[in-house]
Amino acid sequence: MSLQGKEGTYMKRILVALLAAVLAAVLGPGSALAQKVGLTWWEHSNPPHNNYSKELVADWNKKHPNNPLQYDFFAMTPYFQKLTAALSTRSAADMFTLIDFLLPSFTTKNVLAPIHPEWLGYKDLEDMKKAYLPGALDGYIHKGKLYAVPPIASVFSLFLNKKHFREAGLDPDKDYPRTWEDVGRIGKKLVKMKGSRMVREGFDFAMHSSTWTMWYFNTIIRQYGGEVLDASGKKCTANSEAGVKAMKVRAMLMRDYKVMDPTVSVGTNALPADDLAKGRVSMFITHAGSVAQFGPKMMQYTKVVSFPQVDPNNPVTPIYGFAFAVNPHISKAKQRLVHDVLKHVIKDPKTWYDRTSYPYPDKNFLELPGMEEARKTRYLDVFIKDVSNGRFIQRTPKIIEINQAIHRAMERVVLRGDDPKKSLDKACREISAALAKR
């Protein structure tokens, strides 16, 4: 057919467009001829972490103008609830950051896409495991498939203000707490009063989030030899003798030692340890990422020691991780493109650690340049020690409901002075009702 004039030009445009469409379909979204495909990424709120993520997004967008990445973050506990609801309604982001304990609730509902190790540059899952610390991927594997890629393996340790210790006649290098009784005894010396009003707490537990409450409670009940659920995961045992003792630790510090006052602390989801940074509390349990939140100046006056114990000879500490997952409801081509984003985000463990202070589960993490200095100035050895004694939070698809029930029980005891056993009995009734629902 002869193509001439305006009609010929029009037909050429149609043929070129059809050819481009065919090539895009064959070559996928990485092709220069592919249609512009936007991507979305959701995360929890953590200022240093979010700031670094924004830089990674900006770098990606500069290099991939046809595949712009939109990044949003939200306060942690509301974010988990938002993500759970969005996945059930197929309205979640293409890529999202999740916390390890949410995996059972997601894999049982088939709302995560399997991670393809070969798309990340590995031969298979076994090859990928070799690139990570032993067991680092295990918490994200379900029925032989990997469902998330963790850039963070973190733990909770005790941060203390060295200036406050010295003001109270204490040596922060020798007089720091090892047990919960020590926390109360030493905390009393650190409390600061203005008349009858407490203006500085000797110690405080975070109360801003049900997730944090569960991290603490789940760990202390284990220190006493108990669990929140029985081995089957179908029965609440939080109101056991061990659970009551764990709850009494919180009550003891508030009522007996009087080292805490909820009206003093104003920590938020984004900056839960800000009370320590602002001098409103002398000792606070927080995560390794707080080192980056505080910054070098604040860390000059901060010491980090291991998580307090019931029995220091049999330590149990809380450990957790964040990981990147993929929406299963997007096309395979888009899932593969998200894997390219994952490679971009996790390509530099050293910078990730420098910017966030979270230990990275790369097998060569401790051999990375600058780690010797980090052991001295950023308390990396303390965090690694606590990781070695760490246990992940209770695994169950109903973890959010359980966290909230324990949090309400804690509030009744700490804020209202309710009996620990009765409060935990009520929590177990709520947990049993949640477990009974499908």
Tab-separated table of C-alpha atoms in Angstrom:
chain	number	residue	atom	x	y	z
A	1	MET	CA	0.000	0.000	0.000
A	2	SER	CA	1.329	3.476	-0.829
A	3	LEU	CA	1.240	5.909	2.044
A	4	GLN	CA	1.220	9.516	0.895
A	5	GLY	CA	0.280	12.926	2.196
A	6	LYS	CA	-1.628	13.443	5.431
A	7	GLU	CA	-3.203	10.014	5.264
A	8	GLY	CA	0.231	8.415	4.919
A	9	THR	CA	1.601	10.349	7.899
A	10	TYR	CA	-1.400	9.353	10.016
A	11	MET	CA	-0.987	5.677	9.124
A	12	LYS	CA	2.722	5.802	9.961
A	13	ARG	CA	1.918	7.167	13.413
A	14	ILE	CA	-0.547	4.362	14.007
A	15	LEU	CA	1.996	1.740	12.918
A	16	VAL	CA	4.722	3.239	15.132
A	17	ALA	CA	2.356	3.339	18.112
A	18	LEU	CA	1.303	-0.270	17.564
A	19	LEU	CA	4.931	-1.370	17.241
A	20	ALA	CA	5.858	0.473	20.455
A	21	ALA	CA	2.959	-1.163	22.304
A	22	VAL	CA	4.000	-4.628	21.109
A	23	LEU	CA	7.656	-4.064	22.097
A	24	ALA	CA	6.650	-2.689	25.503
A	25	ALA	CA	4.550	-5.775	26.177
A	26	VAL	CA	7.385	-8.073	25.099
A	27	LEU	CA	10.278	-6.259	26.750
A	28	GLY	CA	8.446	-5.221	29.923
A	29	PRO	CA	8.544	-1.980	31.928
A	30	GLY	CA	12.345	-1.734	31.805
A	31	SER	CA	12.216	-0.981	28.077
A	32	ALA	CA	12.768	2.574	26.915
A	33	LEU	CA	9.661	2.163	24.784
A	34	ALA	CA	7.523	1.002	27.712
A	35	GLN	CA	4.604	3.068	28.844
A	36	LYS	CA	5.270	5.288	31.853
A	37	VAL	CA	4.515	3.292	35.003
A	38	GLY	CA	4.325	4.990	38.402
A	39	LEU	CA	5.094	3.150	41.660
A	40	THR	CA	4.131	3.697	45.290
A	41	TRP	CA	5.903	2.863	48.577
A	42	TRP	CA	4.491	3.063	52.123
A	43	GLU	CA	6.493	3.040	55.351
A	44	HIS	CA	6.210	3.659	59.093
A	45	SER	CA	7.362	6.935	60.637
A	46	ASN	CA	10.969	7.295	61.842
A	47	PRO	CA	12.599	10.638	60.924
A	48	PRO	CA	16.209	9.542	60.122
A	49	HIS	CA	14.939	6.425	58.375
A	50	ASN	CA	12.330	8.417	56.414
A	51	ASN	CA	14.870	11.061	55.427
A	52	TYR	CA	17.208	8.447	53.985
A	53	SER	CA	14.318	6.723	52.213
A	54	LYS	CA	13.388	10.059	50.630
A	55	GLU	CA	16.935	10.393	49.289
A	56	LEU	CA	16.784	6.883	47.844
A	57	VAL	CA	13.457	7.738	46.197
A	58	ALA	CA	14.839	10.976	44.731
A	59	ASP	CA	17.834	9.092	43.331
A	60	TRP	CA	15.562	6.423	41.838
A	61	ASN	CA	13.299	9.038	40.236
A	62	LYS	CA	16.293	10.825	38.728
A	63	LYS	CA	17.538	7.600	37.143
A	64	HIS	CA	14.103	6.210	36.187
A	65	PRO	CA	11.926	9.110	34.965
A	66	ASN	CA	9.517	6.672	33.275
A	67	ASN	CA	8.895	4.863	36.558
A	68	PRO	CA	8.513	7.579	39.235
A	69	LEU	CA	8.250	6.335	42.816
A	70	GLN	CA	5.894	8.050	45.258
A	71	TYR	CA	6.833	7.649	48.929
A	72	ASP	CA	4.547	8.120	51.952
A	73	PHE	CA	4.988	7.291	55.644
A	74	PHE	CA	2.633	7.105	58.645
A	75	ALA	CA	2.758	6.778	62.455
A	76	MET	CA	3.659	3.169	63.236
A	77	THR	CA	0.615	1.539	64.869
A	78	PRO	CA	-1.947	3.407	62.693
A	79	TYR	CA	0.200	2.455	59.700
A	80	PHE	CA	-0.019	-1.253	60.522
A	81	GLN	CA	-3.795	-0.948	60.745
A	82	LYS	CA	-3.946	1.042	57.485
A	83	LEU	CA	-1.760	-1.503	55.700
A	84	THR	CA	-3.827	-4.453	56.949
A	85	ALA	CA	-7.060	-2.825	55.786
A	86	ALA	CA	-5.587	-1.743	52.448
A	87	LEU	CA	-4.283	-5.206	51.631
A	88	SER	CA	-7.689	-6.725	52.329
A	89	THR	CA	-9.335	-4.217	49.954
A	90	ARG	CA	-6.589	-4.382	47.300
A	91	SER	CA	-5.765	-0.692	47.766
A	92	ALA	CA	-2.267	-0.945	49.243
A	93	ALA	CA	0.901	0.555	47.785
A	94	ASP	CA	2.925	-1.440	45.254
A	95	MET	CA	5.726	-1.811	47.799
A	96	PHE	CA	5.467	-1.428	51.538
A	97	THR	CA	7.537	-1.831	54.671
A	98	LEU	CA	6.148	-4.262	57.225
A	99	ILE	CA	7.258	-5.445	60.645
A	100	ASP	CA	8.155	-9.081	61.244
A	101	PHE	CA	5.242	-9.982	63.525
A	102	LEU	CA	2.664	-9.034	60.892
A	103	LEU	CA	3.836	-11.743	58.510
A	104	PRO	CA	1.535	-14.531	59.854
A	105	SER	CA	-1.550	-12.346	59.517
A	106	PHE	CA	-0.616	-11.573	55.907
A	107	THR	CA	0.596	-14.948	54.644
A	108	THR	CA	-2.537	-16.693	55.954
A	109	LYS	CA	-4.626	-14.290	53.864
A	110	ASN	CA	-2.438	-14.467	50.743
A	111	VAL	CA	-1.942	-10.708	50.611
A	112	LEU	CA	1.825	-10.735	49.975
A	113	ALA	CA	3.569	-11.541	46.719
A	114	PRO	CA	6.465	-14.015	46.999
A	115	ILE	CA	9.895	-12.439	46.669
A	116	HIS	CA	11.835	-13.736	43.648
A	117	PRO	CA	15.506	-14.065	44.691
A	118	GLU	CA	16.535	-14.413	41.036
A	119	TRP	CA	15.050	-10.972	40.304
A	120	LEU	CA	17.306	-9.590	43.039
A	121	GLY	CA	20.404	-11.161	41.513
A	122	TYR	CA	20.599	-14.465	43.415
A	123	LYS	CA	20.453	-17.995	42.018
A	124	ASP	CA	17.713	-19.036	44.434
A	125	LEU	CA	16.555	-18.610	48.042
A	126	GLU	CA	19.400	-20.725	49.444
A	127	ASP	CA	21.909	-18.532	47.628
A	128	MET	CA	20.208	-15.418	49.002
A	129	LYS	CA	20.354	-16.774	52.569
A	130	LYS	CA	24.143	-16.977	52.274
A	131	ALA	CA	24.288	-13.206	51.793
A	132	TYR	CA	22.539	-12.552	55.133
A	133	LEU	CA	23.279	-13.223	58.783
A	134	PRO	CA	22.236	-16.752	59.848
A	135	GLY	CA	18.471	-16.877	60.386
A	136	ALA	CA	17.922	-13.282	59.239
A	137	LEU	CA	15.474	-14.331	56.519
A	138	ASP	CA	13.785	-17.142	58.461
A	139	GLY	CA	11.152	-14.902	60.024
A	140	TYR	CA	9.959	-13.906	56.546
A	141	ILE	CA	9.712	-17.384	55.011
A	142	HIS	CA	6.375	-19.192	54.784
A	143	LYS	CA	6.014	-22.678	53.290
A	144	GLY	CA	9.414	-22.454	51.648
A	145	LYS	CA	8.886	-19.045	50.039
A	146	LEU	CA	10.327	-15.672	51.023
A	147	TYR	CA	7.761	-12.891	51.407
A	148	ALA	CA	9.845	-9.890	52.516
A	149	VAL	CA	13.417	-8.559	52.414
A	150	PRO	CA	14.707	-7.195	55.757
A	151	PRO	CA	17.056	-4.177	55.863
A	152	ILE	CA	16.761	-3.997	59.661
A	153	ALA	CA	17.440	-6.411	62.526
A	154	SER	CA	16.918	-4.381	65.661
A	155	VAL	CA	16.635	-4.781	69.378
A	156	PHE	CA	15.659	-2.794	72.473
A	157	SER	CA	18.300	-1.748	74.987
A	158	LEU	CA	18.462	0.619	77.966
A	159	PHE	CA	19.610	4.177	77.210
A	160	LEU	CA	20.658	6.382	80.140
A	161	ASN	CA	21.664	10.014	80.603
A	162	LYS	CA	25.229	10.080	81.959
A	163	LYS	CA	24.916	13.681	83.172
A	164	HIS	CA	21.894	12.781	85.323
A	165	PHE	CA	23.784	9.832	86.796
A	166	ARG	CA	26.750	11.976	87.775
A	167	GLU	CA	24.486	14.677	89.226
A	168	ALA	CA	22.978	11.966	91.466
A	169	GLY	CA	26.411	10.755	92.576
A	170	LEU	CA	26.252	7.634	90.411
A	171	ASP	CA	28.893	6.268	88.054
A	172	PRO	CA	27.169	5.499	84.718
A	173	ASP	CA	29.881	2.987	83.837
A	174	LYS	CA	29.395	0.971	87.041
A	175	ASP	CA	26.030	1.819	88.616
A	176	TYR	CA	23.697	1.158	85.697
A	177	PRO	CA	20.788	-1.288	86.245
A	178	ARG	CA	21.019	-4.991	85.473
A	179	THR	CA	17.623	-6.041	86.892
A	180	TRP	CA	14.164	-4.484	87.193
A	181	GLU	CA	14.707	-4.002	90.916
A	182	ASP	CA	17.891	-2.109	90.017
A	183	VAL	CA	15.861	0.109	87.686
A	184	GLY	CA	13.588	1.049	90.603
A	185	ARG	CA	16.387	1.478	93.154
A	186	ILE	CA	18.615	3.566	90.878
A	187	GLY	CA	15.686	5.369	89.291
A	188	LYS	CA	14.632	6.770	92.692
A	189	LYS	CA	17.971	8.593	92.896
A	190	LEU	CA	17.472	10.095	89.448
A	191	VAL	CA	13.953	11.457	89.940
A	192	LYS	CA	13.712	15.236	90.071
A	193	MET	CA	10.857	16.948	91.892
A	194	LYS	CA	9.547	20.507	91.966
A	195	GLY	CA	7.575	20.644	95.169
A	196	SER	CA	5.169	17.722	94.985
A	197	ARG	CA	5.334	17.553	91.205
A	198	MET	CA	7.715	15.247	89.323
A	199	VAL	CA	9.543	17.105	86.573
A	200	ARG	CA	12.023	14.366	85.648
A	201	GLU	CA	11.352	10.638	85.690
A	202	GLY	CA	14.076	8.271	86.803
A	203	PHE	CA	12.855	5.732	84.264
A	204	ASP	CA	9.948	5.359	81.893
A	205	PHE	CA	8.337	2.758	79.656
A	206	ALA	CA	6.908	4.017	76.381
A	207	MET	CA	3.084	4.159	76.493
A	208	HIS	CA	2.441	5.741	73.070
A	209	SER	CA	1.851	2.504	71.168
A	210	SER	CA	0.313	-0.926	71.729
A	211	THR	CA	3.172	-2.407	69.713
A	212	TRP	CA	5.769	-1.042	72.123
A	213	THR	CA	3.708	-2.164	75.114
A	214	MET	CA	3.657	-5.697	73.708
A	215	TRP	CA	7.403	-5.724	73.043
A	216	TYR	CA	8.024	-4.955	76.710
A	217	PHE	CA	5.340	-7.182	78.213
A	218	ASN	CA	6.046	-10.123	75.911
A	219	THR	CA	9.707	-10.004	76.907
A	220	ILE	CA	9.172	-9.682	80.663
A	221	ILE	CA	6.605	-12.496	80.776
A	222	ARG	CA	9.207	-14.670	79.035
A	223	GLN	CA	11.813	-13.616	81.582
A	224	TYR	CA	9.463	-15.132	84.172
A	225	GLY	CA	9.063	-18.281	82.056
A	226	GLY	CA	5.636	-17.538	80.557
A	227	GLU	CA	4.052	-16.721	77.208
A	228	VAL	CA	1.115	-14.604	76.065
A	229	LEU	CA	-0.334	-17.596	74.179
A	230	ASP	CA	0.088	-21.325	74.736
A	231	ALA	CA	2.122	-23.511	72.355
A	232	SER	CA	-0.896	-24.056	70.093
A	233	GLY	CA	-1.406	-20.308	69.710
A	234	LYS	CA	-5.092	-20.784	70.463
A	235	LYS	CA	-5.272	-20.039	74.192
A	236	CYS	CA	-4.421	-16.858	76.087
A	237	THR	CA	-1.983	-17.424	78.956
A	238	ALA	CA	-1.154	-13.770	79.616
A	239	ASN	CA	-3.017	-13.968	82.953
A	240	SER	CA	-0.729	-16.738	84.240
A	241	GLU	CA	1.485	-16.290	87.285
A	242	ALA	CA	4.309	-15.195	84.978
A	243	GLY	CA	2.025	-12.647	83.320
A	244	VAL	CA	0.903	-11.200	86.644
A	245	LYS	CA	4.538	-10.875	87.732
A	246	ALA	CA	5.381	-9.136	84.468
A	247	MET	CA	2.524	-6.677	84.946
A	248	LYS	CA	3.636	-6.077	88.533
A	249	VAL	CA	7.020	-4.918	87.258
A	250	ARG	CA	5.260	-1.984	85.623
A	251	ALA	CA	3.127	-1.367	88.722
A	252	MET	CA	6.171	-1.657	91.026
A	253	LEU	CA	8.090	1.065	89.222
A	254	MET	CA	5.069	3.366	89.291
A	255	ARG	CA	3.581	2.637	92.717
A	256	ASP	CA	6.414	1.312	94.894
A	257	TYR	CA	9.564	2.994	93.629
A	258	LYS	CA	7.705	6.010	92.202
A	259	VAL	CA	10.223	6.560	89.412
A	260	MET	CA	7.564	7.140	86.724
A	261	ASP	CA	4.824	9.704	86.159
A	262	PRO	CA	2.844	9.565	82.888
A	263	THR	CA	2.185	13.301	83.025
A	264	VAL	CA	5.901	14.013	82.515
A	265	SER	CA	6.468	12.034	79.326
A	266	VAL	CA	5.276	13.264	75.939
A	267	GLY	CA	6.958	10.765	73.560
A	268	THR	CA	5.226	10.204	70.217
A	269	ASN	CA	5.114	7.473	67.572
A	270	ALA	CA	7.669	9.316	65.465
A	271	LEU	CA	10.031	10.174	68.348
A	272	PRO	CA	9.241	7.778	71.222
A	273	ALA	CA	12.559	8.420	72.983
A	274	ASP	CA	12.336	12.207	72.799
A	275	ASP	CA	11.768	12.434	76.573
A	276	LEU	CA	15.291	11.123	77.124
A	277	ALA	CA	16.732	13.480	74.524
A	278	LYS	CA	14.970	16.469	76.136
A	279	GLY	CA	16.035	15.514	79.675
A	280	ARG	CA	12.543	14.649	80.942
A	281	VAL	CA	13.618	11.096	81.811
A	282	SER	CA	16.970	9.671	82.896
A	283	MET	CA	16.597	6.054	81.696
A	284	PHE	CA	14.542	4.799	78.774
A	285	ILE	CA	14.303	1.571	76.769
A	286	THR	CA	14.424	2.189	73.046
A	287	HIS	CA	15.719	0.793	69.760
A	288	ALA	CA	19.091	1.100	68.048
A	289	GLY	CA	17.678	3.609	65.584
A	290	SER	CA	17.438	6.153	68.413
A	291	VAL	CA	21.201	6.672	68.048
A	292	ALA	CA	20.508	8.358	64.712
A	293	GLN	CA	17.485	10.200	66.104
A	294	PHE	CA	19.578	11.660	68.952
A	295	GLY	CA	22.611	12.568	66.842
A	296	PRO	CA	26.295	12.729	67.881
A	297	LYS	CA	25.892	15.661	70.300
A	298	MET	CA	23.199	13.960	72.386
A	299	MET	CA	25.037	10.627	72.249
A	300	GLN	CA	28.010	12.241	74.018
A	301	TYR	CA	25.826	12.321	77.127
A	302	THR	CA	24.156	8.957	76.550
A	303	LYS	CA	25.213	5.458	77.538
A	304	VAL	CA	23.562	2.293	76.238
A	305	VAL	CA	23.457	-0.924	78.278
A	306	SER	CA	21.664	-4.235	77.916
A	307	PHE	CA	17.924	-4.670	78.402
A	308	PRO	CA	17.070	-5.148	82.132
A	309	GLN	CA	16.362	-8.697	83.299
A	310	VAL	CA	14.567	-10.704	85.945
A	311	ASP	CA	17.606	-13.020	86.008
A	312	PRO	CA	20.740	-11.617	84.297
A	313	ASN	CA	22.108	-15.165	84.037
A	314	ASN	CA	19.164	-16.148	81.818
A	315	PRO	CA	18.608	-13.066	79.650
A	316	VAL	CA	15.697	-12.541	77.288
A	317	THR	CA	15.497	-9.422	75.134
A	318	PRO	CA	13.002	-8.244	72.492
A	319	ILE	CA	14.117	-8.380	68.874
A	320	TYR	CA	12.296	-7.278	65.743
A	321	GLY	CA	12.849	-6.431	62.123
A	322	PHE	CA	11.378	-4.359	59.324
A	323	ALA	CA	11.224	-5.709	55.793
A	324	PHE	CA	10.135	-4.708	52.308
A	325	ALA	CA	7.213	-6.583	50.730
A	326	VAL	CA	5.405	-6.518	47.395
A	327	ASN	CA	1.708	-6.126	46.603
A	328	PRO	CA	0.418	-9.384	45.022
A	329	HIS	CA	-2.424	-7.617	43.215
A	330	ILE	CA	-0.208	-5.763	40.743
A	331	SER	CA	0.923	-7.286	37.438
A	332	LYS	CA	3.970	-9.572	37.225
A	333	ALA	CA	5.722	-6.931	35.132
A	334	LYS	CA	5.136	-4.344	37.852
A	335	GLN	CA	6.214	-6.791	40.574
A	336	ARG	CA	9.484	-7.244	38.720
A	337	LEU	CA	9.906	-3.479	38.532
A	338	VAL	CA	9.342	-3.287	42.306
A	339	HIS	CA	12.173	-5.816	42.712
A	340	ASP	CA	14.382	-3.337	40.835
A	341	VAL	CA	13.372	-0.725	43.416
A	342	LEU	CA	14.264	-3.171	46.187
A	343	LYS	CA	17.741	-3.662	44.723
A	344	HIS	CA	18.136	0.110	44.578
A	345	VAL	CA	17.056	0.579	48.209
A	346	ILE	CA	19.197	-2.188	49.754
A	347	LYS	CA	22.310	-1.760	47.625
A	348	ASP	CA	24.391	0.033	50.294
A	349	PRO	CA	24.296	-1.526	53.825
A	350	LYS	CA	27.021	0.828	55.096
A	351	THR	CA	25.157	4.040	54.224
A	352	TRP	CA	21.915	2.497	55.495
A	353	TYR	CA	23.539	1.906	58.893
A	354	ASP	CA	25.285	5.292	58.961
A	355	ARG	CA	22.010	7.104	58.334
A	356	THR	CA	19.589	5.006	60.414
A	357	SER	CA	21.818	3.328	63.080
A	358	TYR	CA	19.861	0.097	62.625
A	359	PRO	CA	22.007	-3.055	62.391
A	360	TYR	CA	21.738	-4.419	58.853
A	361	PRO	CA	21.450	-8.229	58.561
A	362	ASP	CA	24.098	-8.523	55.831
A	363	LYS	CA	26.483	-11.415	56.591
A	364	ASN	CA	29.490	-9.059	56.351
A	365	PHE	CA	27.870	-6.267	58.365
A	366	LEU	CA	30.430	-6.246	61.195
A	367	GLU	CA	33.297	-6.241	58.685
A	368	LEU	CA	32.051	-3.152	56.857
A	369	PRO	CA	34.348	-0.082	56.978
A	370	GLY	CA	33.891	1.962	60.134
A	371	MET	CA	32.267	-0.762	62.241
A	372	GLU	CA	35.110	-0.750	64.783
A	373	GLU	CA	34.453	2.919	65.464
A	374	ALA	CA	30.701	2.239	65.641
A	375	ARG	CA	31.344	-0.325	68.357
A	376	LYS	CA	32.972	2.396	70.451
A	377	THR	CA	30.771	5.407	69.755
A	378	ARG	CA	27.382	3.952	68.733
A	379	TYR	CA	27.194	1.020	71.171
A	380	LEU	CA	26.993	-1.527	68.386
A	381	ASP	CA	28.418	-4.245	70.642
A	382	VAL	CA	25.580	-3.739	73.146
A	383	PHE	CA	22.982	-4.057	70.399
A	384	ILE	CA	24.631	-7.152	68.946
A	385	LYS	CA	24.734	-8.723	72.423
A	386	ASP	CA	21.032	-8.010	72.961
A	387	VAL	CA	20.269	-9.392	69.500
A	388	SER	CA	22.015	-12.623	70.494
A	389	ASN	CA	19.619	-12.943	73.469
A	390	GLY	CA	16.626	-11.777	71.448
A	391	ARG	CA	13.330	-13.459	70.815
A	392	PHE	CA	10.745	-12.279	68.295
A	393	ILE	CA	7.293	-11.292	69.490
A	394	GLN	CA	4.513	-13.897	69.719
A	395	ARG	CA	3.618	-15.232	66.248
A	396	THR	CA	-0.105	-15.189	65.475
A	397	PRO	CA	-2.376	-13.777	62.758
A	398	LYS	CA	-4.244	-11.923	65.535
A	399	ILE	CA	-1.223	-10.047	66.836
A	400	ILE	CA	-2.661	-6.534	66.409
A	401	GLU	CA	-5.770	-7.398	68.452
A	402	ILE	CA	-3.577	-9.056	71.101
A	403	ASN	CA	-1.248	-6.050	71.268
A	404	GLN	CA	-4.223	-3.761	71.811
A	405	ALA	CA	-5.726	-5.975	74.538
A	406	ILE	CA	-2.420	-6.074	76.438
A	407	HIS	CA	-2.025	-2.322	76.009
A	408	ARG	CA	-5.462	-1.674	77.514
A	409	ALA	CA	-4.617	-4.004	80.396
A	410	MET	CA	-1.386	-2.092	80.971
A	411	GLU	CA	-3.182	1.253	80.960
A	412	ARG	CA	-5.706	-0.005	83.526
A	413	VAL	CA	-2.900	-1.077	85.867
A	414	VAL	CA	-0.491	1.827	85.350
A	415	LEU	CA	-2.904	4.726	84.923
A	416	ARG	CA	-5.870	3.601	87.064
A	417	GLY	CA	-4.226	1.326	89.587
A	418	ASP	CA	-6.321	-1.748	88.724
A	419	ASP	CA	-5.372	-5.168	90.043
A	420	PRO	CA	-2.872	-6.815	87.599
A	421	LYS	CA	-4.556	-10.232	87.679
A	422	LYS	CA	-8.058	-8.878	87.082
A	423	SER	CA	-6.827	-6.616	84.319
A	424	LEU	CA	-5.063	-9.518	82.595
A	425	ASP	CA	-8.138	-11.723	83.026
A	426	LYS	CA	-10.100	-9.133	81.083
A	427	ALA	CA	-7.356	-8.957	78.455
A	428	CYS	CA	-7.487	-12.735	78.030
A	429	ARG	CA	-11.244	-12.623	77.487
A	430	GLU	CA	-10.696	-10.036	74.751
A	431	ILE	CA	-7.850	-12.072	73.244
A	432	SER	CA	-9.932	-15.274	73.314
A	433	ALA	CA	-12.729	-13.485	71.466
A	434	ALA	CA	-10.211	-12.278	68.829
A	435	LEU	CA	-8.723	-15.757	68.425
A	436	ALA	CA	-12.208	-17.231	67.928
A	437	LYS	CA	-12.844	-15.026	64.906
A	438	ARG	CA	-11.683	-16.124	61.484
